[in-house]
Tab-separated table of N, CA and C in Angstrom:
chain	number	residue	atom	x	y	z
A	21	UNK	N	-8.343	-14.992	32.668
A	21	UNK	CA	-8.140	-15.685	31.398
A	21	UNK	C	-6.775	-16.354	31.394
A	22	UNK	N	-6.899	-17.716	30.805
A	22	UNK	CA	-5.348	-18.334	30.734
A	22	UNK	C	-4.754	-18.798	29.053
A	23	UNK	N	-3.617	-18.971	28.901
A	23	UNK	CA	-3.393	-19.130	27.604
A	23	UNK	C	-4.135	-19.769	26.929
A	24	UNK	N	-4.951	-21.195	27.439
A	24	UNK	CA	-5.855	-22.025	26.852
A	24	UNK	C	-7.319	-21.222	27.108
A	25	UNK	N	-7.744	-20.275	27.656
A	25	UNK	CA	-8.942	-19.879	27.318
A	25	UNK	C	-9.555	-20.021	25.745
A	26	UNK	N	-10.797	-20.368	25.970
A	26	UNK	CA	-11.159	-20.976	24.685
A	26	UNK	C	-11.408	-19.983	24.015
A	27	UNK	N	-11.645	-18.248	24.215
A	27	UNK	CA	-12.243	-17.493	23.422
A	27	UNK	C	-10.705	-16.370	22.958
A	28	UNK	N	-9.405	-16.782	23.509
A	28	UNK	CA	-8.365	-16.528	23.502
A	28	UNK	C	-8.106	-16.943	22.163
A	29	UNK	N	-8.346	-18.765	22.523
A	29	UNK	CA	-7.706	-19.204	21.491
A	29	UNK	C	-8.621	-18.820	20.305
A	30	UNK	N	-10.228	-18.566	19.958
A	30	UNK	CA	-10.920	-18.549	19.130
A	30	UNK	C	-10.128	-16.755	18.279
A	31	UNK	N	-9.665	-16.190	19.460
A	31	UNK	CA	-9.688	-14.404	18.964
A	31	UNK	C	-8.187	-14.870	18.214
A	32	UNK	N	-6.960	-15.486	18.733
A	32	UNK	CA	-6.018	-15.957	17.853
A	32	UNK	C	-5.933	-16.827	16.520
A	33	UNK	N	-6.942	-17.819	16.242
A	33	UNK	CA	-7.597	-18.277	15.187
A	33	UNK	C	-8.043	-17.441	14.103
A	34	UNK	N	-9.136	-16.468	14.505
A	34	UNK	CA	-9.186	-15.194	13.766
A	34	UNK	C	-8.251	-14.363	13.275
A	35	UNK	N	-7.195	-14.155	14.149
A	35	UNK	CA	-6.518	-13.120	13.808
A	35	UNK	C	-4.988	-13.975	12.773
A	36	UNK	N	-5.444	-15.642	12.511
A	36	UNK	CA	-4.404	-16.190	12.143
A	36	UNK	C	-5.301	-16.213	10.568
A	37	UNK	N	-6.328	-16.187	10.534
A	37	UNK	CA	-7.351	-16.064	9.559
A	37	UNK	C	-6.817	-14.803	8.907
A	38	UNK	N	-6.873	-14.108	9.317
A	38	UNK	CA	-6.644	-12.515	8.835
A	38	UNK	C	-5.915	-12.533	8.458
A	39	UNK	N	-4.509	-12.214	9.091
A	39	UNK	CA	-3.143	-12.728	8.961
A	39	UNK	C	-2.829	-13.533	7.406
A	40	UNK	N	-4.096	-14.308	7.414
A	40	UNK	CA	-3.558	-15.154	5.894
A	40	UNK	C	-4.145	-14.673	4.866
A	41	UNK	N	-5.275	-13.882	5.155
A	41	UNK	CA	-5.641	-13.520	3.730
A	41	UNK	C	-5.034	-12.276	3.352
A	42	UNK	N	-4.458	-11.643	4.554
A	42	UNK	CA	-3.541	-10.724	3.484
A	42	UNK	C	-2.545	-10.906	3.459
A	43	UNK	N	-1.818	-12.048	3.866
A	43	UNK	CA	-0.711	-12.753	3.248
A	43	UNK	C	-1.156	-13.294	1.666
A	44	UNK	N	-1.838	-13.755	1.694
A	44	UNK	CA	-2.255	-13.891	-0.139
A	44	UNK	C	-2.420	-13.189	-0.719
A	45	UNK	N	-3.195	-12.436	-0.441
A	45	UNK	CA	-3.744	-10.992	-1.475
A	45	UNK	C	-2.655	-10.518	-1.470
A	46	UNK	N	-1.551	-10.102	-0.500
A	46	UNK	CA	-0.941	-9.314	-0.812
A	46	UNK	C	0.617	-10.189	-1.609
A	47	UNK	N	0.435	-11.040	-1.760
A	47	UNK	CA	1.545	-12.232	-2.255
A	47	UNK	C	1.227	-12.246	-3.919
A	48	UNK	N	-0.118	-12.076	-3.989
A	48	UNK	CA	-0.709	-12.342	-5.470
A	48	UNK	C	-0.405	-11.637	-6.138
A	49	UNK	N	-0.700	-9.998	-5.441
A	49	UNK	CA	-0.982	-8.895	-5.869
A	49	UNK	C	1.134	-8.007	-6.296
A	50	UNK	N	1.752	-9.184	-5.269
A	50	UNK	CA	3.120	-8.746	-5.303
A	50	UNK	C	3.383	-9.311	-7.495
A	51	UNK	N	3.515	-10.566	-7.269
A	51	UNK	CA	3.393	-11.118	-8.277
A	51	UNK	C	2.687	-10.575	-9.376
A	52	UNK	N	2.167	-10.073	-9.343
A	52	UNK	CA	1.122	-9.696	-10.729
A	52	UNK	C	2.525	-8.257	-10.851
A	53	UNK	N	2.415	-7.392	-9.623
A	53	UNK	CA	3.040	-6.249	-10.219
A	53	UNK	C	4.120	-6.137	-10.894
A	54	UNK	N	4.941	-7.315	-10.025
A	54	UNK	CA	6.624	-7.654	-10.760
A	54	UNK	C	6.701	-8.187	-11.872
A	55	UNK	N	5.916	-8.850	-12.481
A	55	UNK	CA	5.834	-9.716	-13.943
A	55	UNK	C	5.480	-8.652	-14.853
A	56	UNK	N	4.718	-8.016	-14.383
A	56	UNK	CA	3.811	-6.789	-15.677
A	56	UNK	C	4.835	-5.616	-15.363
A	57	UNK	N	5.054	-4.953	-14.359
A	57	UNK	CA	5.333	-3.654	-14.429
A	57	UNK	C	7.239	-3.552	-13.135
A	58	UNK	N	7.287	-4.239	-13.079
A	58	UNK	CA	8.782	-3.980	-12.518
A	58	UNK	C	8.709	-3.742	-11.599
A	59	UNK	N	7.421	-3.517	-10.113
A	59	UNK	CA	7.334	-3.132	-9.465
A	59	UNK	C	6.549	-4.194	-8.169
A	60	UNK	N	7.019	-3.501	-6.994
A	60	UNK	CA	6.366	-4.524	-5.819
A	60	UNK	C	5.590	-3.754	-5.374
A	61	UNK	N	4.776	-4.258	-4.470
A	61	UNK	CA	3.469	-4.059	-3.791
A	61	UNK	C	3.681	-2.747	-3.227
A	62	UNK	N	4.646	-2.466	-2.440
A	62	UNK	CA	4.981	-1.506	-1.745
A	62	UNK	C	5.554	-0.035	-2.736
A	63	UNK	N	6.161	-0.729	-3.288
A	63	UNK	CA	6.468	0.711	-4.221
A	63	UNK	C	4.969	0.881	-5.191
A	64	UNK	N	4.389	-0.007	-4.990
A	64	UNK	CA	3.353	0.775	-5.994
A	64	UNK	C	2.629	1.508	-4.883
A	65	UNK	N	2.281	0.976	-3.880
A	65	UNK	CA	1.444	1.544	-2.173
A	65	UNK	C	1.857	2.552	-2.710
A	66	UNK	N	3.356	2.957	-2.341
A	66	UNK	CA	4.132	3.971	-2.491
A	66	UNK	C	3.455	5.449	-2.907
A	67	UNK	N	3.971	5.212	-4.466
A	67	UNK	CA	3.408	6.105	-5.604
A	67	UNK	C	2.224	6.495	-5.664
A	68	UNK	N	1.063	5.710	-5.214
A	68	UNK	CA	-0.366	5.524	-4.951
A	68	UNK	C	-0.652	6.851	-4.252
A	69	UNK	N	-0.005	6.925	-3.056
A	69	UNK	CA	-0.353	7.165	-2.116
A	69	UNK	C	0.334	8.826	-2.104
A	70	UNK	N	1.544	9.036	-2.834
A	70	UNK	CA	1.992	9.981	-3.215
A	70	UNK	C	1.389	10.841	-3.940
A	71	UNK	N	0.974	10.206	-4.826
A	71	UNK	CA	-0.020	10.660	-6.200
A	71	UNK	C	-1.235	11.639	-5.761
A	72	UNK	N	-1.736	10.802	-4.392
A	72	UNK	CA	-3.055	11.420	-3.915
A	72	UNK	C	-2.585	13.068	-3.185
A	73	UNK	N	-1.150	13.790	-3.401
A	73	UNK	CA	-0.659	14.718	-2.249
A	73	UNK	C	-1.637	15.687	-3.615
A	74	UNK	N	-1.714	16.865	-2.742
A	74	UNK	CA	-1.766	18.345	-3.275
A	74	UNK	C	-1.218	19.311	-2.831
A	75	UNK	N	-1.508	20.467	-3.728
A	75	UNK	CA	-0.237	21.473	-3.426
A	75	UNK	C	-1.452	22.202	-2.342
A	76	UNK	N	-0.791	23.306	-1.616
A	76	UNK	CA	-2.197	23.653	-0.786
A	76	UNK	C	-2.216	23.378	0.806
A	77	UNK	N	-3.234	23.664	1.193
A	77	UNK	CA	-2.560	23.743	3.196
A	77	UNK	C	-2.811	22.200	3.508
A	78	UNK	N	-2.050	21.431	4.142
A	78	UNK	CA	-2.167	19.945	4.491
A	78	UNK	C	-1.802	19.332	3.293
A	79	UNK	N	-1.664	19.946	2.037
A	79	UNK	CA	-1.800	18.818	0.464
A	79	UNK	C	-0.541	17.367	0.635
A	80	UNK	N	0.742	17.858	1.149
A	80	UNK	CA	2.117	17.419	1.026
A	80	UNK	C	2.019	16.761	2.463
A	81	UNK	N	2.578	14.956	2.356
A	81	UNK	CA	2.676	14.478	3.238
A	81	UNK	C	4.135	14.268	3.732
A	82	UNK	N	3.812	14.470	5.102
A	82	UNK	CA	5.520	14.410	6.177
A	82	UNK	C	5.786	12.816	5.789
A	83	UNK	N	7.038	12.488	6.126
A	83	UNK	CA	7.197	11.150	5.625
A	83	UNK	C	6.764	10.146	7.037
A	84	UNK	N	6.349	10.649	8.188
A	84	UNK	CA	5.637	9.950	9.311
A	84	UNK	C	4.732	9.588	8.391
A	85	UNK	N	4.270	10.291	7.744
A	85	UNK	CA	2.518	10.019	7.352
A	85	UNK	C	2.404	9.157	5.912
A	86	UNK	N	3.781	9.519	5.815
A	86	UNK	CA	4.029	8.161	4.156
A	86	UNK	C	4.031	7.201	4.533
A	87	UNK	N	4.856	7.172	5.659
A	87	UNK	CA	5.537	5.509	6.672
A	87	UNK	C	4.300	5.210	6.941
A	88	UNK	N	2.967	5.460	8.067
A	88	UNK	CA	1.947	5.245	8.372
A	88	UNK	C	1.053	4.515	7.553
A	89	UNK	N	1.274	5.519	5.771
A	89	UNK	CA	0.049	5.128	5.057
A	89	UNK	C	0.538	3.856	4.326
A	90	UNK	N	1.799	3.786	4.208
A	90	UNK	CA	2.496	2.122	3.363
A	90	UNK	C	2.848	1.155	4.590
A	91	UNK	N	2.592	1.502	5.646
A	91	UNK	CA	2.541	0.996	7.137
A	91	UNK	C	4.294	0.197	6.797
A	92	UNK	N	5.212	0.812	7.067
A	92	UNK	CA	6.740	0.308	6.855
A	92	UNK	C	7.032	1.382	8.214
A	93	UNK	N	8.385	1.195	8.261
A	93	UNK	CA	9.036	2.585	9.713
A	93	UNK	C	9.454	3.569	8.536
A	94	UNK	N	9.692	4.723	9.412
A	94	UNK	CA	10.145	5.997	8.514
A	94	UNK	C	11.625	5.607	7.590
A	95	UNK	N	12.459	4.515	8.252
A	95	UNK	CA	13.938	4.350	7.736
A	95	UNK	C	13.449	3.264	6.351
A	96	UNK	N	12.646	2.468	6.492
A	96	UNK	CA	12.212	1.819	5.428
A	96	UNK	C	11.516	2.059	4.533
A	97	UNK	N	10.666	3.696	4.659
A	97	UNK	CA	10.120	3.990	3.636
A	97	UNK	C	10.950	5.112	3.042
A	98	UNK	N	12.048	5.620	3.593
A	98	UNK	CA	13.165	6.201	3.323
A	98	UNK	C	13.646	5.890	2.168
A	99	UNK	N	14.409	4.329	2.220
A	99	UNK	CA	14.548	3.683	1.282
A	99	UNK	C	14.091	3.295	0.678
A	100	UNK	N	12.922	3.007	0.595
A	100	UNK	CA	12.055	3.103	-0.817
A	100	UNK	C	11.752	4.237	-1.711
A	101	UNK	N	11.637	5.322	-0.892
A	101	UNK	CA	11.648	6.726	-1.544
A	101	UNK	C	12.747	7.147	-2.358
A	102	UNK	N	13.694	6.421	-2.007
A	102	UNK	CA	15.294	6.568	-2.482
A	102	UNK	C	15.751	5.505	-3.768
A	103	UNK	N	15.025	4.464	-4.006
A	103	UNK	CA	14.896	3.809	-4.809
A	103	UNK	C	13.893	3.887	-6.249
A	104	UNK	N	13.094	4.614	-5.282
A	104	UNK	CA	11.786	5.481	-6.721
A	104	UNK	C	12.456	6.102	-7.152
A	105	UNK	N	13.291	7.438	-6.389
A	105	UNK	CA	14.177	8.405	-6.691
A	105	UNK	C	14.964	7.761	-7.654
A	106	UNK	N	15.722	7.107	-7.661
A	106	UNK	CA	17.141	6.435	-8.070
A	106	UNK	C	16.159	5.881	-9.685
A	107	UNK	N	14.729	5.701	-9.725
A	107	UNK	CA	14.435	5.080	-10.834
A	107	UNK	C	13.978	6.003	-11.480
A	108	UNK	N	13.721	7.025	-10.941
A	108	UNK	CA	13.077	8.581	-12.125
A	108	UNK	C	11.328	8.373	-11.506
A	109	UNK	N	11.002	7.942	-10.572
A	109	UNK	CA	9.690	7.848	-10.553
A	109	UNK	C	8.973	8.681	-9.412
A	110	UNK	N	10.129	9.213	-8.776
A	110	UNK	CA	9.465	10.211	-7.721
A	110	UNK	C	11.434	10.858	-7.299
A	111	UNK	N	10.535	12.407	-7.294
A	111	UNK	CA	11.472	13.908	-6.797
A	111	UNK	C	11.368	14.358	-5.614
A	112	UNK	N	12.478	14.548	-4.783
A	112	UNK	CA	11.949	15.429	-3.844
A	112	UNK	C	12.686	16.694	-3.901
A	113	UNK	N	12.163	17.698	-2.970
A	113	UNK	CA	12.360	18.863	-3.361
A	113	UNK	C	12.323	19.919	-1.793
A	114	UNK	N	12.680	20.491	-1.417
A	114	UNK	CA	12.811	21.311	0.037
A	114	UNK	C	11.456	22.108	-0.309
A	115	UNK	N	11.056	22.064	1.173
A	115	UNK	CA	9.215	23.001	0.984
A	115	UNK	C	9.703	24.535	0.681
A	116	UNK	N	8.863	24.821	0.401
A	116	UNK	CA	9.394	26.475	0.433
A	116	UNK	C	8.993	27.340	1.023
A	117	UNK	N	7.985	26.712	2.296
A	117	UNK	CA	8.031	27.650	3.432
A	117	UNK	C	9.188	27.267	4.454
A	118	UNK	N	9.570	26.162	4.711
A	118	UNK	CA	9.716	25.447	6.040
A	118	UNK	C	11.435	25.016	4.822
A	119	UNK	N	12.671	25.824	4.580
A	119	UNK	CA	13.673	24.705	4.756
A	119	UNK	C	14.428	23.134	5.179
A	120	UNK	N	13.794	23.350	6.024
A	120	UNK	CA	14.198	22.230	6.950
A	120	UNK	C	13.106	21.085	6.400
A	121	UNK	N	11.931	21.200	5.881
A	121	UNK	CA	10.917	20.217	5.656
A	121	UNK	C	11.617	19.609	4.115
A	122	UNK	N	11.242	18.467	3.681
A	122	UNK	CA	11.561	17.852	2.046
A	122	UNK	C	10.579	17.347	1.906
A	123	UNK	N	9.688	17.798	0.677
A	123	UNK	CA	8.709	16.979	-0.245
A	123	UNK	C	9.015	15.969	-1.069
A	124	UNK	N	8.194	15.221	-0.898
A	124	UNK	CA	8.477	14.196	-2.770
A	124	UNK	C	6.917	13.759	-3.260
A	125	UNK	N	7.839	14.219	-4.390
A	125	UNK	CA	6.258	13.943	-5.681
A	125	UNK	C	6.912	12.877	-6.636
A	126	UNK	N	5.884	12.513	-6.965
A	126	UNK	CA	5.562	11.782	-8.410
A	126	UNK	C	6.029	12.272	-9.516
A	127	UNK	N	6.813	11.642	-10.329
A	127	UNK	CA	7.145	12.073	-11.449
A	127	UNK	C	6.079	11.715	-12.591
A	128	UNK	N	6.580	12.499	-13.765
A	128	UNK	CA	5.407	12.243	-14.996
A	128	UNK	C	5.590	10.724	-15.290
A	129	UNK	N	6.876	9.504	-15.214
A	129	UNK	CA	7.489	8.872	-15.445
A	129	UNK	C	6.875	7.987	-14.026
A	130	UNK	N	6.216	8.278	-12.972
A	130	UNK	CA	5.995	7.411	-11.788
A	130	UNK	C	4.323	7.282	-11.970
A	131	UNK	N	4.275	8.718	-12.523
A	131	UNK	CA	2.549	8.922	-12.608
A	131	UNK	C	2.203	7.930	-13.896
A	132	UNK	N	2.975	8.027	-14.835
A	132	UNK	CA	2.572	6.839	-16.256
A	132	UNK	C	2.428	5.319	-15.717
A	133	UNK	N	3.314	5.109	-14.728
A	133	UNK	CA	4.003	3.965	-14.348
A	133	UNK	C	2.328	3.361	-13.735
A	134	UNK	N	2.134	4.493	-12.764
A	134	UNK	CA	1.226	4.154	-11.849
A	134	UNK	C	-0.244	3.711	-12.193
A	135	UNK	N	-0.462	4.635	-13.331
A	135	UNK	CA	-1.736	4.491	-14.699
A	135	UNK	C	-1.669	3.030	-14.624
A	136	UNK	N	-0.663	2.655	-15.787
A	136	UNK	CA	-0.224	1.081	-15.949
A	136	UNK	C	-0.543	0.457	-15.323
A	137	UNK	N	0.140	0.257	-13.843
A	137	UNK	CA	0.041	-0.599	-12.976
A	137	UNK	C	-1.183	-0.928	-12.203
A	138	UNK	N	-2.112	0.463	-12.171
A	138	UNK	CA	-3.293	0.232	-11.348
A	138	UNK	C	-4.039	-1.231	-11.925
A	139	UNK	N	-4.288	-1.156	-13.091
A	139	UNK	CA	-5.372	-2.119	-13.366
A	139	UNK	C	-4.992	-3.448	-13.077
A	140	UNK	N	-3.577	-3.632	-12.963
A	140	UNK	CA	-2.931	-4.688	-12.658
A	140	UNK	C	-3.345	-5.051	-11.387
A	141	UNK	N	-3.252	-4.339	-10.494
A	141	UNK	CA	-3.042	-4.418	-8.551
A	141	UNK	C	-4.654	-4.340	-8.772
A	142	UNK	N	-6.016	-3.838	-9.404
A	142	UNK	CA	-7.367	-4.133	-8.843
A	142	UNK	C	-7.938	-5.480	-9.143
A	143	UNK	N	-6.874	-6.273	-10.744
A	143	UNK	CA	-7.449	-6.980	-10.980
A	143	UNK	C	-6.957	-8.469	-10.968
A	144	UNK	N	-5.390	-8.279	-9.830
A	144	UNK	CA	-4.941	-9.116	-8.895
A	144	UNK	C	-5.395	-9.317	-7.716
A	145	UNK	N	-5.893	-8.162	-7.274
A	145	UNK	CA	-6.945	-7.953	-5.634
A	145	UNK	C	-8.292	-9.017	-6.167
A	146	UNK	N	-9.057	-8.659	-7.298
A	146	UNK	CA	-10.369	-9.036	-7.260
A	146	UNK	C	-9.663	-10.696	-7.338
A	147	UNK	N	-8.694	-11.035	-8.222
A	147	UNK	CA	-8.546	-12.202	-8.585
A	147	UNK	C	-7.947	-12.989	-7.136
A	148	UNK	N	-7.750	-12.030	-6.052
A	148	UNK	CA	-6.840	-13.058	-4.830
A	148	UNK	C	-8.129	-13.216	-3.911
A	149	UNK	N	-9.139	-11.962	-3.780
A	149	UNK	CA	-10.122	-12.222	-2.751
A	149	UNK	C	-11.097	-13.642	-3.511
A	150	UNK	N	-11.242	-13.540	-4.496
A	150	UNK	CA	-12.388	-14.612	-5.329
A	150	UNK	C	-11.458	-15.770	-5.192
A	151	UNK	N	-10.474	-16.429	-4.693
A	151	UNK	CA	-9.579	-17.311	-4.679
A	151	UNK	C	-10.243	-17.740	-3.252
A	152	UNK	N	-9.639	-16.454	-2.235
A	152	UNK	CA	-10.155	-16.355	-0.928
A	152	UNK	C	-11.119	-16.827	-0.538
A	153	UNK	N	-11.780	-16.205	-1.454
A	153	UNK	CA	-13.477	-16.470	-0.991
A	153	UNK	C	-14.286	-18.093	-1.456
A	154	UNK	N	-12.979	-19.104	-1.859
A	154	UNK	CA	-13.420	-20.499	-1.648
A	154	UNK	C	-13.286	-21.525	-0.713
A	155	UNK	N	-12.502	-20.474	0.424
A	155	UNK	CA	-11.762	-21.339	1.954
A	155	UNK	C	-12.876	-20.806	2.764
A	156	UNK	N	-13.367	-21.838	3.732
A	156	UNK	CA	-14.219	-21.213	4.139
A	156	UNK	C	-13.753	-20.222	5.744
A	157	UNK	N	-12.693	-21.067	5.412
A	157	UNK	CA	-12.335	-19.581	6.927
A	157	UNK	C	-12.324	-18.445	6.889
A	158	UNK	N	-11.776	-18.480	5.118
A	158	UNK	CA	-11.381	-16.855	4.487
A	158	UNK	C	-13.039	-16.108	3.846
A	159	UNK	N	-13.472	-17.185	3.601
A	159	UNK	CA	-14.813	-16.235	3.507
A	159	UNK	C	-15.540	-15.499	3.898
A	160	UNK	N	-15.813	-15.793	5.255
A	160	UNK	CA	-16.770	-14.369	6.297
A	160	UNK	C	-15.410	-12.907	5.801
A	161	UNK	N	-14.388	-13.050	6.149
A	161	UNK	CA	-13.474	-12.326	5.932
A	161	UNK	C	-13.344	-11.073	4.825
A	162	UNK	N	-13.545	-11.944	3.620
A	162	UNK	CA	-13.539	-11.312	1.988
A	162	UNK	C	-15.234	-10.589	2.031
A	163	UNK	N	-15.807	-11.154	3.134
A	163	UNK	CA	-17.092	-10.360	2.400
A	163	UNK	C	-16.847	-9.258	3.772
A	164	UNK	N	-16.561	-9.364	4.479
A	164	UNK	CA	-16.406	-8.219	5.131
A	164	UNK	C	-15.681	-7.153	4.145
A	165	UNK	N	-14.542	-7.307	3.768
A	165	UNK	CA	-13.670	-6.508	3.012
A	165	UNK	C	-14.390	-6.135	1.722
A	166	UNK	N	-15.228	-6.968	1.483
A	166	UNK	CA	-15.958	-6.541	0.050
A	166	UNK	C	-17.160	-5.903	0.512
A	167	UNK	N	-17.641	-5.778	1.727
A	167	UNK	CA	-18.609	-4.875	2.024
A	167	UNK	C	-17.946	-3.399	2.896
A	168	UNK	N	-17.112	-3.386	3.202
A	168	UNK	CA	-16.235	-1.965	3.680
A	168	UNK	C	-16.896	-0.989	3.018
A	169	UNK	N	-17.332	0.097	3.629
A	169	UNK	CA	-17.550	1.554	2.487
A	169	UNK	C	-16.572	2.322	3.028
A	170	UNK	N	-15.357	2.344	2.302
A	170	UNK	CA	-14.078	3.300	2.819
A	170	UNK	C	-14.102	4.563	1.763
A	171	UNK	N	-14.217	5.561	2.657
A	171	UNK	CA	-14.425	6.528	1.375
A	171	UNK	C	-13.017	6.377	1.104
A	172	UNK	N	-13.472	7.167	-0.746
A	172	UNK	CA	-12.556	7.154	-1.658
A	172	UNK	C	-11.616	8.128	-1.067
A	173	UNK	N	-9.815	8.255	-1.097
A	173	UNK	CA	-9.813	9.663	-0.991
A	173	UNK	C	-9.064	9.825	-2.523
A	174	UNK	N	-8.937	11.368	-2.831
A	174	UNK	CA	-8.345	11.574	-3.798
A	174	UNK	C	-7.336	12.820	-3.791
């Protein structure tokens, strides 16, 4: 295969396809959060994703697995954790088996926040894919994503 291979260039086309629709969705979805609720895409990921921990064996996530799930590096979701912190919207706290380990939860004040904000971020998503879904490059795309069965987790 050479740089001009035609199915090279077709798999880079695609992946420049991709590339853009969640550059929008996630551009739209930035916008909606900051106007309504003070918050960006990522700090809401954030809280989201926090929200879902439980107390219990596996409940509490290592911050590898925070970084992973808001897909940022561990030093960047650091600082975001530190900025929730700094706003009253998430605590952390030393485990109490493991010293050396630190939890962070959701505050009542991150959890209200998060209420709020959801309907905002589903009904900026529906409003960026239905945007999407009038390009026709982006279309096979959005219906893939709108046909996904990702289980729920909670």
């Amino acid at each position: 295969m050479t740089a001009t291979d035609p199915s090279l260039t077709a798999l880079a086309q695609s992946w420049c396809a991709l590339s853009l629709l969640h550059g929008r969705i996630e551009a739209h979805i930035e916008r909606a959060l900051q106007a309504r609720h003070d918050l960006s895409a990522r700090e809401y990921s954030l809280l989201d994703v926090l929200s879902r921990q439980h107390d219990g064996e596996g409940g509490h996530l290592q911050m590898k697995q925070v970084a992973d799930a808001v897909v940022l590096s561990q030093s960047a979701t650091t600082r975001l954790v530190t900025r929730l912190e700094d706003r009253g919207l998430l605590e952390r706290y030393l485990c109490p088996t493991d010293r050396r380990g630190i939890y962070t939860n959701v505050t009542d004040a991150g959890l209200k926040l998060l209420e709020e904000a959801r309907p905002t971020n589903d009904a900026a998503l529906r409003e960026a894919l239905d945007e999407a879904a009038k390009s026709p490059e982006l279309a096979p795309l959005v219906r893939v994503v709108e046909d996904l069965k990702v289980p729920a987790t909670a």
